Amino acid sequence: MNSSKSPVQSQPTIFFIFGGTGDLTSRKLVPALYNLFIDGWMPDKFAIIGLGRTQQSDEQFRNLLLDDINKFSRSGKADAQKWKTFAEYVYFQVSEITEDKTYIEQAQRIKKLEEEWKEEPCVIYYLAVAPRFFTPIAENLAKHKIAANPEKSRVVIEKPFGRDLASGKALNKLLNSIFSEKQIYRIDHYLGKETVQNILAFRFANSILEPLWNRNYIDHVQISVTEQLGVGDRGGYYDEAGALRDMVQNHILQLLCLVAMEPPVSFQADEVRNRKVDVLLAMRKFTAEDLQKNAVRGQYSKGWMEGKEVPGYREETGVNPESNTETFAAIKFFIDNWRWHGVPFYLRTGKRMPESSSMISIQFKDVPHMIFPTETIEGWQQNRLIISIQPEMSIRLQVQAKRPGLDMVLNPVDLIFDYSGTYKGETPEAYETLLLDTMLGDQTLFMRGDQVEAAWDLLMPILHTWAGKKSTSFPNYKADSWGPEVAEGLIAKDGFHWFTLPNKNKK
Ligand code: BG6
């Protein structure tokens, strides 16, 4: 997380993007690098080399990227002059991941640029490829000794980081045998989101919250990440993953850690990450009996979304027609430590839900004694703090207030900090933050190996049980619904309900 107020010039940098013609590169990585460039965050000397299997010239590659930027960049269509300058830093290398030639050419290019720049560059290898390629790439980088200097080379790895505890551990073991931990940047793009980074600022740069931030005042916490989209063209990947692996193991548990962590003593990467690991280690692991009561799964059937008919999960391309994969999960967790003992954390995520929204709702305990007569109360609501990550970027505190008038009537109102009303200008994309941090060598917003393993460890009983027992009720929720009924039951039996922000766009 860059802590300076103005653009910094980091060291000369080479980006090698494995998967240079893939979806992630075109939708996220290149638009992010371009925006960093036009906003003055790129170093004076840099090169971006996309690697791919289909022969093409630098010029052809650049033209493809220009189309992608025009389609996907948050700053809109590229300015002709700025693009022309940026394009000169971009190259294409035709390559096969498993061939020595690929890495020999990389070594030659590094040498050439180093001679030209008269300075040893920092080399970043971005693995925007399917997980089965992580091992051959890492082994080849080691074999050709082109990531040997821990100060000057980094590898960036996308999720999924393993598919269970054993494979996550094996991948860590392999990477740690080749690179030092400070070279490994495991991306969880949620951590780069502006509103997610702000959880740290909100909690630890304000003194009024800390006295309330514990089991004495907090009743329960909800973390909900819902999406309108189905699995689209990612059915093949998703059917092997499911909601637990795709969203809970990484994004949602990271949000939970930020809400639940103890105050770090400094803003150092490892200090922050230590406190997050502490949370994962304190979370209660499920026994078979707990699991029945505290975790529910769902799978969507076909339905109508915004006037269009959408297929059920089992009808999606690449999905097994009898699939047992969950597209929805809701889980009630507990954190067994002094701060959180007895406070339920309800997590929920699902595809094909009525709204796309990521939010955290922290509900405080009720007043200890009610002095107002029942007839003065209109829609009583315990105080609630709502951190809305997307699409609305806001923090709201719900309090009771007196409605103006001659009679005493209480109703809930929101004290709102809304990004769009408070700040002007565009918010950087998560990948801009994370790519800049990679260049600067700041790992605060990246997953450390032990964090990944602790998250897998926590989920193993659920993964194991769900894989071993085919759901007899799947599909059990309709597209455009809030998930299976049992998900309501999970929270309703404790006297709560899933909170959603009123959608301004819905009539
Ligand atoms: C990805 C998941 O990591 O996050 C996707 O693989 C999911 O399935 C996506 O749709 C959600 O990210 P965002 O930024 O759109 O909330």
XYZ file of C-alpha atoms and ligand atoms in Angstrom:
523
model
C 0.000 0.000 0.000
C 1.791 3.068 -1.175
C 1.946 5.565 1.658
C 3.283 8.582 -0.221
C 0.975 11.353 -1.378
C 2.329 11.797 -4.870
C 3.436 9.519 -7.669
C 6.663 7.775 -6.892
C 9.289 6.657 -9.315
C 10.146 3.111 -8.463
C 13.134 1.236 -9.846
C 13.368 0.184 -13.513
C 10.953 -2.685 -13.896
C 10.258 -5.481 -16.330
C 6.893 -7.198 -16.279
C 6.722 -10.613 -17.872
C 3.091 -11.632 -18.106
C 2.613 -15.377 -18.600
C -0.867 -15.609 -20.101
C -0.269 -12.374 -21.986
C -3.160 -12.969 -24.363
C -5.577 -14.190 -21.690
C -8.663 -12.651 -20.225
C -7.097 -11.361 -17.015
C -4.373 -9.546 -18.944
C -6.806 -7.885 -21.292
C -9.510 -6.992 -18.774
C -7.479 -6.123 -15.728
C -3.686 -6.121 -15.945
C -3.034 -4.023 -19.013
C -5.765 -1.438 -18.298
C -4.331 -1.156 -14.760
C -0.762 -0.684 -16.017
C -1.950 1.863 -18.550
C -3.815 3.853 -15.883
C -0.785 3.743 -13.595
C 1.217 5.082 -16.520
C -1.084 7.972 -17.381
C -1.397 8.903 -13.707
C 2.400 9.063 -13.385
C 2.942 6.000 -11.166
C 5.104 3.935 -13.534
C 8.868 4.135 -13.297
C 10.779 6.083 -15.978
C 12.181 2.845 -17.286
C 9.929 -0.131 -17.688
C 8.914 -2.834 -20.144
C 5.836 -5.048 -20.335
C 6.289 -8.322 -22.151
C 3.245 -10.452 -22.804
C 3.935 -14.139 -23.353
C 1.622 -16.289 -25.422
C 1.573 -19.236 -27.776
C 0.212 -17.593 -30.921
C 2.834 -15.917 -33.052
C 2.217 -12.197 -33.478
C 4.256 -9.040 -33.826
C 4.672 -6.441 -31.085
C 2.482 -4.183 -33.211
C -0.340 -6.737 -33.452
C -0.164 -7.372 -29.723
C -0.276 -3.643 -28.975
C -3.339 -3.224 -31.173
C -5.157 -5.960 -29.293
C -4.294 -4.315 -26.001
C -5.501 -0.959 -27.243
C -8.899 -2.522 -27.982
C -8.944 -3.967 -24.458
C -8.059 -0.656 -22.876
C -10.761 1.082 -24.877
C -13.256 -1.500 -23.636
C -12.214 -2.107 -20.051
C -10.207 0.812 -18.702
C -11.852 2.854 -15.961
C -10.495 5.992 -17.654
C -12.386 5.214 -20.863
C -10.946 5.250 -24.348
C -7.204 5.727 -24.543
C -5.880 9.137 -25.490
C -4.048 8.696 -28.822
C -0.818 10.414 -27.751
C -0.643 8.793 -24.327
C -1.333 5.380 -25.818
C 1.404 5.865 -28.418
C 3.942 6.589 -25.687
C 2.761 3.725 -23.495
C 2.706 1.238 -26.402
C 6.434 1.703 -26.920
C 7.031 -0.034 -23.598
C 4.994 -3.102 -24.602
C 6.305 -6.217 -26.374
C 5.171 -9.703 -27.256
C 7.138 -12.921 -26.848
C 5.853 -16.066 -28.490
C 6.486 -18.862 -26.049
C 5.696 -22.295 -24.671
C 5.700 -22.451 -20.889
C 7.500 -25.783 -20.790
C 10.294 -24.946 -23.248
C 13.758 -23.796 -22.216
C 13.791 -21.381 -25.148
C 11.155 -19.223 -23.403
C 13.339 -18.622 -20.386
C 16.550 -18.234 -22.392
C 14.849 -15.468 -24.357
C 13.661 -13.857 -21.146
C 17.216 -13.888 -19.810
C 18.456 -12.277 -23.030
C 15.839 -9.584 -22.853
C 16.613 -8.802 -19.223
C 20.306 -8.507 -20.114
C 19.609 -6.254 -23.068
C 17.375 -3.906 -21.061
C 19.848 -3.850 -18.211
C 22.589 -2.747 -20.598
C 20.341 -0.125 -22.128
C 19.165 1.203 -18.738
C 22.585 0.835 -17.096
C 20.877 -0.411 -13.985
C 19.749 -3.804 -12.769
C 15.973 -3.907 -13.197
C 13.404 -5.425 -10.905
C 11.813 -8.302 -12.796
C 8.223 -9.245 -12.073
C 6.877 -12.544 -13.371
C 3.105 -12.415 -13.398
C 1.504 -15.853 -13.588
C -1.841 -15.014 -15.209
C -2.271 -18.656 -16.160
C -4.196 -21.741 -15.039
C -2.833 -23.279 -11.812
C -1.416 -26.323 -13.596
C 1.227 -24.028 -15.100
C 2.446 -22.597 -11.757
C 4.817 -25.497 -11.146
C 6.486 -25.665 -14.584
C 6.942 -21.890 -14.650
C 8.429 -21.764 -11.152
C 10.738 -24.696 -11.901
C 11.926 -23.134 -15.139
C 12.552 -19.746 -13.553
C 14.726 -21.597 -11.041
C 16.470 -23.703 -13.660
C 17.391 -20.670 -15.729
C 18.289 -18.633 -12.641
C 16.323 -15.611 -13.767
C 14.519 -15.042 -10.482
C 17.452 -15.770 -8.261
C 17.999 -12.339 -6.748
C 15.391 -11.962 -3.969
C 15.802 -8.175 -4.004
C 15.249 -7.840 -7.732
C 12.739 -10.460 -8.771
C 9.155 -11.224 -7.802
C 6.463 -13.677 -8.811
C 2.803 -12.816 -8.727
C 0.340 -15.670 -8.413
C -3.378 -15.575 -8.975
C -5.877 -17.706 -7.142
C -6.863 -20.512 -6.861
C -3.914 -21.167 -4.589
C -4.399 -24.914 -4.311
C -7.779 -26.571 -4.021
C -7.490 -27.835 -0.468
C -5.055 -27.813 2.429
C -2.785 -30.502 1.000
C -2.436 -28.904 -2.444
C -2.092 -25.404 -0.957
C 0.723 -26.680 1.246
C 2.387 -28.474 -1.652
C 2.324 -25.311 -3.762
C 3.766 -23.254 -0.907
C 6.470 -25.855 -0.424
C 7.409 -25.758 -4.072
C 7.435 -21.954 -4.246
C 9.359 -21.620 -1.000
C 11.975 -24.040 -2.272
C 12.631 -21.690 -5.206
C 11.809 -18.186 -3.980
C 11.966 -16.455 -0.646
C 8.574 -15.524 0.821
C 9.291 -11.855 0.172
C 9.370 -12.594 -3.567
C 5.946 -14.244 -3.621
C 2.915 -12.033 -4.205
C -0.267 -14.085 -3.830
C -3.036 -11.915 -5.176
C -6.452 -11.578 -3.634
C -7.920 -8.735 -5.649
C -10.423 -7.889 -2.902
C -7.562 -6.578 -0.796
C -6.777 -3.984 -3.462
C -10.289 -2.554 -3.461
C -10.394 0.989 -2.135
C -13.245 0.306 0.289
C -11.541 -2.823 1.611
C -8.284 -0.971 2.294
C -10.350 1.620 4.078
C -11.439 -0.914 6.699
C -7.912 -0.672 8.116
C -8.005 3.128 8.100
C -11.497 3.253 9.542
C -10.708 0.877 12.381
C -7.198 1.974 13.281
C -7.117 5.697 12.511
C -10.154 6.492 14.672
C -10.235 6.171 18.415
C -13.986 6.064 18.904
C -14.499 2.617 17.438
C -12.089 0.494 19.397
C -13.958 0.617 22.746
C -17.082 -0.683 20.986
C -15.380 -3.194 18.720
C -15.854 -6.342 20.751
C -18.263 -8.846 22.248
C -19.513 -6.349 24.834
C -21.159 -4.141 22.228
C -21.365 -6.135 19.025
C -24.244 -8.520 18.607
C -23.259 -10.145 15.353
C -21.448 -9.491 12.066
C -22.639 -10.272 8.541
C -20.415 -10.408 5.489
C -22.342 -10.784 2.283
C -20.969 -10.921 -1.255
C -23.714 -11.542 -3.766
C -23.528 -11.486 -7.544
C -26.134 -11.284 -10.267
C -23.882 -13.044 -12.743
C -23.897 -16.787 -13.157
C -20.763 -18.725 -14.008
C -20.851 -17.537 -17.622
C -18.054 -19.052 -19.685
C -16.105 -20.189 -16.608
C -18.200 -23.301 -16.024
C -15.251 -25.675 -16.465
C -13.215 -23.936 -13.767
C -16.145 -23.237 -11.460
C -17.515 -26.755 -11.444
C -14.229 -27.916 -9.922
C -14.214 -25.044 -7.448
C -17.617 -23.970 -6.106
C -18.459 -20.999 -3.916
C -16.342 -22.100 -0.937
C -13.133 -22.257 -2.935
C -13.947 -19.435 -5.301
C -15.055 -16.789 -2.799
C -15.010 -17.880 0.840
C -11.482 -19.279 1.175
C -10.000 -16.033 -0.080
C -12.048 -12.846 -0.496
C -14.614 -13.349 2.239
C -12.240 -14.680 4.881
C -9.928 -11.761 4.130
C -12.792 -9.344 4.783
C -13.549 -11.163 8.002
C -9.905 -10.904 9.083
C -9.892 -7.146 8.507
C -13.006 -6.735 10.650
C -11.870 -9.064 13.412
C -8.089 -8.544 13.666
C -6.395 -7.025 16.672
C -4.788 -3.607 16.143
C -1.341 -4.135 14.634
C 1.481 -2.238 16.326
C 2.630 -0.808 13.001
C 1.666 -0.709 9.367
C 4.430 -3.113 8.395
C 3.336 -5.856 6.003
C 4.161 -8.732 8.304
C 2.731 -7.077 11.368
C -0.618 -6.593 9.617
C -0.518 -10.098 8.184
C 0.359 -11.645 11.539
C -2.737 -10.136 13.090
C -4.868 -11.500 10.242
C -3.444 -14.989 10.624
C -4.262 -14.794 14.349
C -7.934 -14.433 13.427
C -7.915 -17.470 11.146
C -6.183 -19.529 13.794
C -8.759 -18.510 16.400
C -11.746 -19.449 14.250
C -13.656 -22.447 15.454
C -13.355 -25.451 13.178
C -16.505 -27.373 12.516
C -17.247 -30.824 13.797
C -19.631 -32.912 11.690
C -22.487 -31.982 14.007
C -21.746 -28.199 13.963
C -21.597 -28.315 10.243
C -25.176 -29.525 9.914
C -26.360 -26.554 11.907
C -24.010 -23.847 10.725
C -23.276 -24.256 7.036
C -25.705 -24.378 4.132
C -25.143 -24.730 0.430
C -27.164 -23.940 -2.633
C -27.184 -24.241 -6.399
C -29.219 -22.067 -8.751
C -31.870 -23.276 -11.142
C -32.982 -21.389 -14.222
C -35.045 -18.279 -13.882
C -35.558 -14.748 -15.108
C -33.162 -11.933 -14.415
C -33.977 -8.408 -15.482
C -36.419 -9.646 -18.086
C -34.133 -12.300 -19.573
C -34.333 -16.033 -19.105
C -31.087 -17.447 -17.695
C -30.036 -21.117 -17.551
C -29.744 -23.111 -14.361
C -26.241 -23.913 -13.139
C -26.405 -27.499 -14.394
C -27.253 -26.223 -17.878
C -24.251 -23.873 -18.064
C -21.469 -24.661 -20.558
C -18.709 -26.769 -19.041
C -20.803 -27.849 -16.047
C -21.643 -31.464 -15.268
C -25.437 -31.860 -15.746
C -25.548 -33.670 -12.383
C -23.139 -31.339 -10.676
C -22.962 -31.295 -6.892
C -21.034 -27.991 -6.895
C -22.405 -25.205 -4.719
C -22.989 -21.775 -6.232
C -24.151 -20.418 -2.878
C -22.825 -20.851 0.626
C -23.862 -19.395 3.960
C -21.883 -20.160 7.093
C -21.995 -19.117 10.711
C -18.557 -18.907 12.255
C -17.258 -18.131 15.718
C -13.897 -16.705 16.673
C -12.668 -18.125 19.929
C -10.713 -15.271 21.459
C -11.330 -12.625 24.116
C -12.581 -9.991 21.718
C -15.130 -12.086 19.858
C -16.166 -14.933 22.109
C -19.842 -15.722 21.435
C -20.297 -13.228 18.560
C -21.578 -14.973 15.419
C -20.044 -14.047 12.077
C -22.475 -14.912 9.283
C -20.940 -15.167 5.830
C -22.911 -15.489 2.648
C -22.035 -15.587 -1.028
C -23.873 -16.660 -4.123
C -24.242 -16.330 -7.845
C -27.432 -15.376 -9.674
C -28.781 -13.381 -6.797
C -31.107 -10.395 -7.231
C -28.300 -7.870 -6.606
C -24.551 -7.619 -6.944
C -23.372 -6.235 -3.685
C -20.509 -6.738 -1.241
C -21.011 -5.474 2.252
C -20.250 -5.938 5.902
C -22.896 -5.228 8.485
C -21.950 -4.937 12.131
C -24.946 -4.993 14.396
C -24.605 -3.590 17.890
C -26.447 -4.774 20.972
C -29.757 -3.270 21.878
C -30.170 -0.494 24.434
C -30.049 -1.990 27.925
C -33.289 -0.359 28.990
C -35.982 1.189 26.827
C -37.316 4.481 28.160
C -39.583 5.266 25.216
C -43.130 3.918 25.161
C -43.910 1.374 22.432
C -46.165 3.761 20.501
C -43.221 6.161 19.876
C -41.283 3.538 17.975
C -41.575 3.225 14.249
C -39.399 0.430 12.886
C -36.986 -0.087 15.758
C -33.507 -1.056 14.656
C -30.467 -1.782 16.791
C -27.489 0.363 15.825
C -25.777 -0.991 12.785
C -22.587 -0.066 10.989
C -22.648 -0.936 7.311
C -19.460 -0.978 5.304
C -20.558 -1.141 1.703
C -17.712 -2.257 -0.526
C -19.490 -2.240 -3.881
C -21.326 -1.069 -5.896
C -22.102 1.681 -3.401
C -18.891 2.742 -1.683
C -19.946 3.989 1.690
C -19.947 3.581 5.424
C -23.266 4.084 7.160
C -24.076 4.185 10.829
C -27.706 3.464 11.509
C -29.008 5.211 14.582
C -32.420 6.006 16.014
C -33.620 9.593 15.711
C -36.696 11.588 16.532
C -38.788 12.240 13.487
C -39.471 15.984 13.222
C -42.912 16.908 14.508
C -44.825 17.718 17.643
C -45.113 14.119 18.715
C -42.234 11.894 19.843
C -41.736 9.268 17.155
C -38.476 7.374 16.754
C -37.237 5.868 13.528
C -33.879 4.640 12.193
C -31.764 7.047 10.114
C -28.348 6.710 8.506
C -25.253 8.816 9.139
C -23.525 8.362 5.812
C -19.976 8.691 4.544
C -20.356 8.225 0.827
C -17.259 8.219 -1.371
C -18.993 9.798 -4.339
C -20.236 12.716 -2.275
C -17.010 13.193 -0.311
C -14.272 12.720 -2.887
C -13.956 13.930 -6.436
C -12.198 11.991 -9.139
C -12.018 8.362 -10.041
C -11.149 5.545 -7.699
C -8.251 3.353 -8.816
C -9.031 -0.248 -9.649
C -7.874 -2.964 -7.254
C -5.285 -4.160 -9.774
C -3.696 -0.718 -9.994
C -3.072 -0.726 -6.258
C -1.787 -4.285 -6.286
C 0.491 -3.874 -9.304
C 1.954 -0.696 -7.867
C 2.551 -2.450 -4.559
C 4.291 -5.275 -6.395
C 6.627 -2.766 -8.030
C 7.257 -1.062 -4.697
C 7.832 -4.356 -2.890
C 5.008 -3.850 -0.391
C 3.326 -7.134 0.561
C 0.769 -5.785 3.038
C -2.156 -6.460 0.711
C -0.969 -9.874 -0.431
C -1.623 -13.260 1.093
C 1.224 -14.855 2.963
C 1.720 -18.619 2.664
C 0.583 -19.369 6.222
C -2.576 -17.272 5.742
C -3.571 -19.337 2.745
C -2.962 -22.559 4.618
C -4.887 -21.400 7.697
C -7.855 -20.504 5.494
C -7.809 -23.926 3.824
C -7.463 -25.627 7.173
C -10.558 -23.865 8.477
C -12.666 -24.868 5.478
C -11.505 -28.459 5.146
C -14.305 -30.033 7.238
C -16.933 -28.256 5.124
C -15.240 -29.043 1.813
C -14.822 -32.623 2.842
C -18.410 -33.115 3.998
C -19.977 -31.369 1.021
C -17.840 -33.277 -1.470
C -18.600 -36.580 0.238
C -22.352 -36.111 0.427
C -24.272 -35.295 -2.710
C -26.972 -32.745 -2.089
C -30.387 -34.239 -2.715
C -32.031 -30.839 -2.992
C -29.876 -29.258 -5.737
C -30.805 -27.056 -7.510
C -32.429 -25.435 -4.509
C -32.753 -21.750 -5.357
C -34.069 -19.949 -8.374
C -31.981 -17.457 -10.306
C -32.916 -13.971 -9.022
C -33.632 -15.186 -5.500
C -31.626 -14.728 -2.296
C -30.534 -18.348 -2.102
C -32.130 -21.427 -0.576
C -34.653 -21.091 2.227
C -32.323 -22.881 4.606
C -29.990 -19.857 4.346
C -32.715 -17.686 5.843
C -33.238 -20.332 8.506
C -29.548 -20.282 9.418
C -29.752 -16.691 10.579
C -33.467 -16.498 11.449
C -33.133 -19.111 14.158
C -30.838 -16.672 15.987
C -33.427 -13.924 15.616
C -31.723 -12.020 12.762
C -32.183 -11.645 9.035
C -29.791 -11.063 6.160
C -29.307 -7.376 5.695
C -29.401 -5.748 2.250
C -29.019 -2.091 1.421
C -32.001 -0.576 -0.347
C -31.126 -0.689 -4.042
C -31.394 2.834 -5.429
C -31.636 1.524 -8.975
C -34.559 -0.808 -8.377
C -38.062 0.498 -8.678
C -13.300 -13.841 -8.471
C -14.147 -15.071 -8.583
O -12.175 -14.079 -7.673
O -14.067 -12.793 -7.904
C -15.388 -14.800 -9.409
O -13.391 -16.107 -9.184
C -16.138 -13.619 -8.856
O -16.226 -15.931 -9.465
C -15.203 -12.432 -8.661
O -17.160 -13.288 -9.768
C -15.899 -11.296 -7.938
O -15.064 -10.187 -7.954
P -15.664 -8.715 -7.941
O -14.470 -7.831 -7.878
O -16.459 -8.569 -9.193
O -16.527 -8.650 -6.722
